[in-house]
Amino acid sequence: MSDAVQVVENLTQPGAFQSMAAPLQVALLLGGLAFASAALVSATAFTRIIIVLSFVRRAMTTQEIPPNPVLIGLSLFLTLLVMGPTWDEMSEKAVSPYLSGEITGPEAIQAGSTALQKFMLRQTRRHDLALFLHMSGTESVETPSDAPLRVLVPAFVISELKTAFLMGFCIYVPFLLVDLVVSTVLMSMGMMMMPPVVISTPFKILLFVLADGWHLVTRALSMSFG
């Protein structure tokens, strides 16, 4: 047990990563990447962005257009745009000082977590945070910034889901009106056997293009994190 503790202490010393053998550095890097997808979805703007873009595609009833790789790629780069200030702060206060040997590993993790925590707190609803604080039995929290990450992350995720669904509902309404108008016209013409989606889909696409929909959606998504 003492050997394991000694290994952890050695890894958290300044410059420890640079002094490791190249194969060990690669192994640690690959191990860290295993958690990258979970961190990307749970602690960044990615969740809200990909859900809203998926709502756009579903509202237009265009099946797999745009395809999933396009939506995921756009969501990823929008996430990089939105999270830019936060990641710059993490790099300035945590990554760069650690790589230069000015702070230890635990200090770098604490500094990086603080920067990420500030972003998540701005997007998290108070009652969602209070719910998970109650569920976890955490009572020694005086301000939201004192909430541990194990409580803040799930509260942040469900807040993001609610916000994404609200934005998705607002996107759905204009397309729903198009469906209703087309259905009414078809019924008045006695064409009840004609699927309304066959007629409404081209009009939805035309409406979306004329309104410069992608510009409006991406702008609204970016501003929603302000």
mmCIF file of C-alpha atoms in Angstrom:
data_model
loop_
_atom_site.group_PDB
_atom_site.id
_atom_site.type_symbol
_atom_site.label_atom_id
_atom_site.label_comp_id
_atom_site.label_asym_id
_atom_site.label_seq_id
_atom_site.Cartn_x
_atom_site.Cartn_y
_atom_site.Cartn_z
ATOM 1 C CA MET A 1 0.000 0.000 0.000
ATOM 2 C CA SER A 2 2.816 2.378 0.880
ATOM 3 C CA ASP A 3 4.414 1.682 -2.522
ATOM 4 C CA ALA A 4 1.202 2.691 -4.299
ATOM 5 C CA VAL A 5 0.972 5.897 -2.294
ATOM 6 C CA GLN A 6 4.591 6.660 -3.122
ATOM 7 C CA VAL A 7 3.890 6.184 -6.843
ATOM 8 C CA VAL A 8 0.949 8.599 -6.718
ATOM 9 C CA GLU A 9 3.017 11.173 -4.862
ATOM 10 C CA ASN A 10 5.781 10.877 -7.440
ATOM 11 C CA LEU A 11 3.307 11.378 -10.306
ATOM 12 C CA THR A 12 1.973 14.590 -8.803
ATOM 13 C CA GLN A 13 5.359 16.247 -8.423
ATOM 14 C CA PRO A 14 6.216 19.131 -10.814
ATOM 15 C CA GLY A 15 7.761 17.888 -14.044
ATOM 16 C CA ALA A 16 6.994 14.265 -13.199
ATOM 17 C CA PHE A 17 5.206 13.641 -16.512
ATOM 18 C CA GLN A 18 8.090 14.987 -18.581
ATOM 19 C CA SER A 19 10.592 12.791 -16.749
ATOM 20 C CA MET A 20 8.700 9.571 -17.515
ATOM 21 C CA ALA A 21 9.702 7.182 -20.249
ATOM 22 C CA ALA A 22 7.956 7.737 -23.578
ATOM 23 C CA PRO A 23 5.960 4.438 -23.475
ATOM 24 C CA LEU A 24 4.646 5.327 -20.010
ATOM 25 C CA GLN A 25 3.635 8.800 -21.171
ATOM 26 C CA VAL A 26 1.709 7.280 -24.082
ATOM 27 C CA ALA A 27 0.002 4.772 -21.766
ATOM 28 C CA LEU A 28 -1.103 7.526 -19.373
ATOM 29 C CA LEU A 29 -2.302 9.670 -22.266
ATOM 30 C CA LEU A 30 -4.396 6.836 -23.721
ATOM 31 C CA GLY A 31 -5.818 6.100 -20.285
ATOM 32 C CA GLY A 32 -6.817 9.739 -19.876
ATOM 33 C CA LEU A 33 -8.522 9.762 -23.276
ATOM 34 C CA ALA A 34 -10.851 7.018 -22.040
ATOM 35 C CA PHE A 35 -12.508 9.625 -19.815
ATOM 36 C CA ALA A 36 -12.499 12.359 -22.453
ATOM 37 C CA SER A 37 -15.876 11.465 -23.978
ATOM 38 C CA ALA A 38 -17.624 11.400 -20.595
ATOM 39 C CA ALA A 39 -16.057 14.738 -19.635
ATOM 40 C CA LEU A 40 -17.006 16.250 -23.009
ATOM 41 C CA VAL A 41 -20.660 15.290 -22.600
ATOM 42 C CA SER A 42 -21.017 15.904 -18.856
ATOM 43 C CA ALA A 43 -19.044 19.071 -18.159
ATOM 44 C CA THR A 44 -19.149 21.194 -21.328
ATOM 45 C CA ALA A 45 -21.631 22.892 -23.649
ATOM 46 C CA PHE A 46 -21.719 19.853 -25.949
ATOM 47 C CA THR A 47 -24.912 18.327 -24.513
ATOM 48 C CA ARG A 48 -27.102 21.377 -25.125
ATOM 49 C CA ILE A 49 -25.693 22.006 -28.588
ATOM 50 C CA ILE A 50 -26.071 18.478 -29.963
ATOM 51 C CA ILE A 51 -29.626 18.124 -28.593
ATOM 52 C CA VAL A 52 -30.780 21.428 -30.106
ATOM 53 C CA LEU A 53 -29.241 20.601 -33.482
ATOM 54 C CA SER A 54 -30.916 17.188 -33.364
ATOM 55 C CA PHE A 55 -34.240 18.921 -32.696
ATOM 56 C CA VAL A 56 -33.693 21.070 -35.778
ATOM 57 C CA ARG A 57 -33.166 18.034 -37.988
ATOM 58 C CA ARG A 58 -36.148 16.197 -36.517
ATOM 59 C CA ALA A 59 -38.426 19.243 -36.813
ATOM 60 C CA MET A 60 -37.639 19.515 -40.529
ATOM 61 C CA THR A 61 -38.349 15.758 -40.918
ATOM 62 C CA THR A 62 -35.337 15.391 -43.175
ATOM 63 C CA GLN A 63 -34.441 11.952 -41.755
ATOM 64 C CA GLU A 64 -30.619 11.725 -41.713
ATOM 65 C CA ILE A 65 -29.889 15.062 -43.362
ATOM 66 C CA PRO A 66 -27.604 16.548 -42.110
ATOM 67 C CA PRO A 67 -25.923 13.225 -41.252
ATOM 68 C CA ASN A 68 -24.788 12.453 -37.722
ATOM 69 C CA PRO A 69 -21.052 13.100 -38.375
ATOM 70 C CA VAL A 70 -21.880 16.612 -39.588
ATOM 71 C CA LEU A 71 -23.999 17.414 -36.527
ATOM 72 C CA ILE A 72 -21.402 15.983 -34.157
ATOM 73 C CA GLY A 73 -18.583 17.890 -35.883
ATOM 74 C CA LEU A 74 -20.526 21.157 -35.793
ATOM 75 C CA SER A 75 -21.433 20.559 -32.146
ATOM 76 C CA LEU A 76 -17.812 19.875 -31.280
ATOM 77 C CA PHE A 77 -16.507 23.078 -32.853
ATOM 78 C CA LEU A 78 -19.327 25.144 -31.355
ATOM 79 C CA THR A 79 -18.344 23.636 -28.005
ATOM 80 C CA LEU A 80 -14.746 24.703 -28.588
ATOM 81 C CA LEU A 81 -16.009 28.210 -29.364
ATOM 82 C CA VAL A 82 -18.249 28.463 -26.302
ATOM 83 C CA MET A 83 -15.748 26.864 -23.923
ATOM 84 C CA GLY A 84 -12.802 28.889 -25.259
ATOM 85 C CA PRO A 85 -12.609 31.418 -22.390
ATOM 86 C CA THR A 86 -12.930 28.641 -19.799
ATOM 87 C CA TRP A 87 -10.208 26.527 -21.405
ATOM 88 C CA ASP A 88 -7.960 29.563 -21.740
ATOM 89 C CA GLU A 89 -8.337 30.164 -18.003
ATOM 90 C CA MET A 90 -7.604 26.496 -17.272
ATOM 91 C CA SER A 91 -4.497 26.646 -19.448
ATOM 92 C CA GLU A 92 -3.283 29.860 -17.848
ATOM 93 C CA LYS A 93 -3.903 28.867 -14.233
ATOM 94 C CA ALA A 94 -3.410 25.094 -14.296
ATOM 95 C CA VAL A 95 -1.832 23.504 -17.370
ATOM 96 C CA SER A 96 0.974 25.991 -18.105
ATOM 97 C CA PRO A 97 2.117 26.393 -14.472
ATOM 98 C CA TYR A 98 2.142 22.607 -14.016
ATOM 99 C CA LEU A 99 4.142 21.953 -17.184
ATOM 100 C CA SER A 100 6.650 24.613 -16.164
ATOM 101 C CA GLY A 101 6.999 23.051 -12.706
ATOM 102 C CA GLU A 102 5.533 25.995 -10.790
ATOM 103 C CA ILE A 103 2.725 23.985 -9.148
ATOM 104 C CA THR A 104 2.128 20.350 -8.272
ATOM 105 C CA GLY A 105 -0.374 17.967 -9.844
ATOM 106 C CA PRO A 106 -3.058 18.339 -7.133
ATOM 107 C CA GLU A 107 -2.749 22.125 -7.290
ATOM 108 C CA ALA A 108 -3.155 22.033 -11.080
ATOM 109 C CA ILE A 109 -6.235 19.816 -10.792
ATOM 110 C CA GLN A 110 -7.740 22.164 -8.203
ATOM 111 C CA ALA A 111 -7.091 25.249 -10.330
ATOM 112 C CA GLY A 112 -8.501 23.629 -13.477
ATOM 113 C CA SER A 113 -11.556 22.347 -11.626
ATOM 114 C CA THR A 114 -12.263 25.811 -10.256
ATOM 115 C CA ALA A 115 -12.305 27.350 -13.744
ATOM 116 C CA LEU A 116 -14.608 24.612 -15.065
ATOM 117 C CA GLN A 117 -16.791 24.873 -11.977
ATOM 118 C CA LYS A 118 -17.422 28.574 -12.619
ATOM 119 C CA PHE A 119 -18.701 27.794 -16.118
ATOM 120 C CA MET A 120 -21.013 25.033 -14.911
ATOM 121 C CA LEU A 121 -22.397 27.140 -12.054
ATOM 122 C CA ARG A 122 -23.448 29.868 -14.504
ATOM 123 C CA GLN A 123 -25.560 27.343 -16.426
ATOM 124 C CA THR A 124 -26.934 25.333 -13.490
ATOM 125 C CA ARG A 125 -30.310 26.105 -11.944
ATOM 126 C CA ARG A 126 -30.299 26.547 -8.200
ATOM 127 C CA HIS A 127 -33.101 24.068 -7.550
ATOM 128 C CA ASP A 128 -31.286 21.408 -9.582
ATOM 129 C CA LEU A 129 -28.142 21.962 -7.529
ATOM 130 C CA ALA A 130 -30.182 21.907 -4.319
ATOM 131 C CA LEU A 131 -31.723 18.590 -5.362
ATOM 132 C CA PHE A 132 -28.391 16.830 -5.736
ATOM 133 C CA LEU A 133 -26.998 18.443 -2.596
ATOM 134 C CA HIS A 134 -29.959 16.988 -0.730
ATOM 135 C CA MET A 135 -29.607 13.575 -2.401
ATOM 136 C CA SER A 136 -25.899 13.420 -1.581
ATOM 137 C CA GLY A 137 -26.426 14.475 2.017
ATOM 138 C CA THR A 138 -24.034 17.399 1.632
ATOM 139 C CA GLU A 139 -24.834 19.952 4.325
ATOM 140 C CA SER A 140 -21.598 21.916 4.683
ATOM 141 C CA VAL A 141 -22.164 24.080 1.581
ATOM 142 C CA GLU A 142 -22.583 27.788 2.230
ATOM 143 C CA THR A 143 -22.435 29.032 -1.376
ATOM 144 C CA PRO A 144 -22.979 27.268 -4.752
ATOM 145 C CA SER A 145 -19.251 27.534 -5.488
ATOM 146 C CA ASP A 146 -18.574 25.253 -2.515
ATOM 147 C CA ALA A 147 -20.511 22.364 -4.107
ATOM 148 C CA PRO A 148 -18.276 19.384 -4.963
ATOM 149 C CA LEU A 149 -17.987 18.291 -8.586
ATOM 150 C CA ARG A 150 -19.733 14.971 -7.898
ATOM 151 C CA VAL A 151 -22.825 17.049 -7.054
ATOM 152 C CA LEU A 152 -22.380 19.894 -9.524
ATOM 153 C CA VAL A 153 -21.892 17.768 -12.651
ATOM 154 C CA PRO A 154 -25.256 15.896 -12.553
ATOM 155 C CA ALA A 155 -27.049 19.141 -11.613
ATOM 156 C CA PHE A 156 -25.389 20.829 -14.589
ATOM 157 C CA VAL A 157 -26.404 17.997 -16.934
ATOM 158 C CA ILE A 158 -30.105 18.049 -16.053
ATOM 159 C CA SER A 159 -30.119 21.860 -16.288
ATOM 160 C CA GLU A 160 -28.602 21.575 -19.756
ATOM 161 C CA LEU A 161 -31.211 18.994 -20.750
ATOM 162 C CA LYS A 162 -34.057 21.262 -19.654
ATOM 163 C CA THR A 163 -32.614 24.255 -21.488
ATOM 164 C CA ALA A 164 -32.040 22.190 -24.635
ATOM 165 C CA PHE A 165 -35.608 20.859 -24.607
ATOM 166 C CA LEU A 166 -37.018 24.362 -24.137
ATOM 167 C CA MET A 167 -35.019 25.597 -27.113
ATOM 168 C CA GLY A 168 -36.078 22.529 -29.093
ATOM 169 C CA PHE A 169 -39.756 23.274 -28.351
ATOM 170 C CA CYS A 170 -39.370 26.840 -29.640
ATOM 171 C CA ILE A 171 -37.775 25.471 -32.812
ATOM 172 C CA TYR A 172 -40.540 22.915 -33.301
ATOM 173 C CA VAL A 173 -43.450 25.407 -33.204
ATOM 174 C CA PRO A 174 -42.966 27.082 -36.640
ATOM 175 C CA PHE A 175 -42.514 23.712 -38.349
ATOM 176 C CA LEU A 176 -45.599 22.365 -36.565
ATOM 177 C CA LEU A 177 -47.623 25.256 -37.959
ATOM 178 C CA VAL A 178 -46.466 24.337 -41.468
ATOM 179 C CA ASP A 179 -47.641 20.751 -40.887
ATOM 180 C CA LEU A 180 -51.030 21.968 -39.651
ATOM 181 C CA VAL A 181 -51.528 24.262 -42.646
ATOM 182 C CA VAL A 182 -50.570 21.542 -45.125
ATOM 183 C CA SER A 183 -52.814 18.982 -43.404
ATOM 184 C CA THR A 184 -55.763 21.405 -43.458
ATOM 185 C CA VAL A 185 -55.275 22.169 -47.157
ATOM 186 C CA LEU A 186 -55.035 18.484 -48.065
ATOM 187 C CA MET A 187 -58.186 17.649 -46.114
ATOM 188 C CA SER A 188 -60.104 20.520 -47.739
ATOM 189 C CA MET A 189 -59.063 19.170 -51.148
ATOM 190 C CA GLY A 190 -60.202 15.669 -50.238
ATOM 191 C CA MET A 191 -56.651 14.290 -50.422
ATOM 192 C CA MET A 192 -56.818 12.546 -47.046
ATOM 193 C CA MET A 193 -54.703 9.606 -48.223
ATOM 194 C CA MET A 194 -51.757 11.851 -49.104
ATOM 195 C CA PRO A 195 -49.188 11.919 -46.249
ATOM 196 C CA PRO A 196 -48.821 15.583 -45.188
ATOM 197 C CA VAL A 197 -45.086 15.146 -44.607
ATOM 198 C CA VAL A 198 -44.542 14.602 -48.350
ATOM 199 C CA ILE A 199 -45.851 18.101 -49.061
ATOM 200 C CA SER A 200 -44.724 19.896 -45.903
ATOM 201 C CA THR A 201 -41.060 18.845 -45.943
ATOM 202 C CA PRO A 202 -40.073 20.964 -48.994
ATOM 203 C CA PHE A 203 -41.888 23.956 -47.482
ATOM 204 C CA LYS A 204 -40.085 23.452 -44.156
ATOM 205 C CA ILE A 205 -36.716 23.347 -45.884
ATOM 206 C CA LEU A 206 -37.605 26.459 -47.911
ATOM 207 C CA LEU A 207 -38.736 28.292 -44.772
ATOM 208 C CA PHE A 208 -35.579 27.308 -42.925
ATOM 209 C CA VAL A 209 -33.302 28.415 -45.771
ATOM 210 C CA LEU A 210 -35.107 31.727 -46.350
ATOM 211 C CA ALA A 211 -34.901 32.525 -42.625
ATOM 212 C CA ASP A 212 -31.171 31.638 -42.620
ATOM 213 C CA GLY A 213 -31.978 29.020 -40.007
ATOM 214 C CA TRP A 214 -28.491 27.679 -39.359
ATOM 215 C CA HIS A 215 -27.236 31.193 -38.696
ATOM 216 C CA LEU A 216 -30.082 31.873 -36.256
ATOM 217 C CA VAL A 217 -29.740 28.533 -34.461
ATOM 218 C CA THR A 218 -25.977 28.709 -33.978
ATOM 219 C CA ARG A 219 -26.206 32.348 -32.887
ATOM 220 C CA ALA A 220 -28.926 31.528 -30.362
ATOM 221 C CA LEU A 221 -26.924 28.584 -29.048
ATOM 222 C CA SER A 222 -23.771 30.657 -28.607
ATOM 223 C CA MET A 223 -25.616 33.505 -26.890
ATOM 224 C CA SER A 224 -27.516 31.137 -24.592
ATOM 225 C CA PHE A 225 -24.289 30.480 -22.685
ATOM 226 C CA GLY A 226 -23.667 34.151 -21.984
#
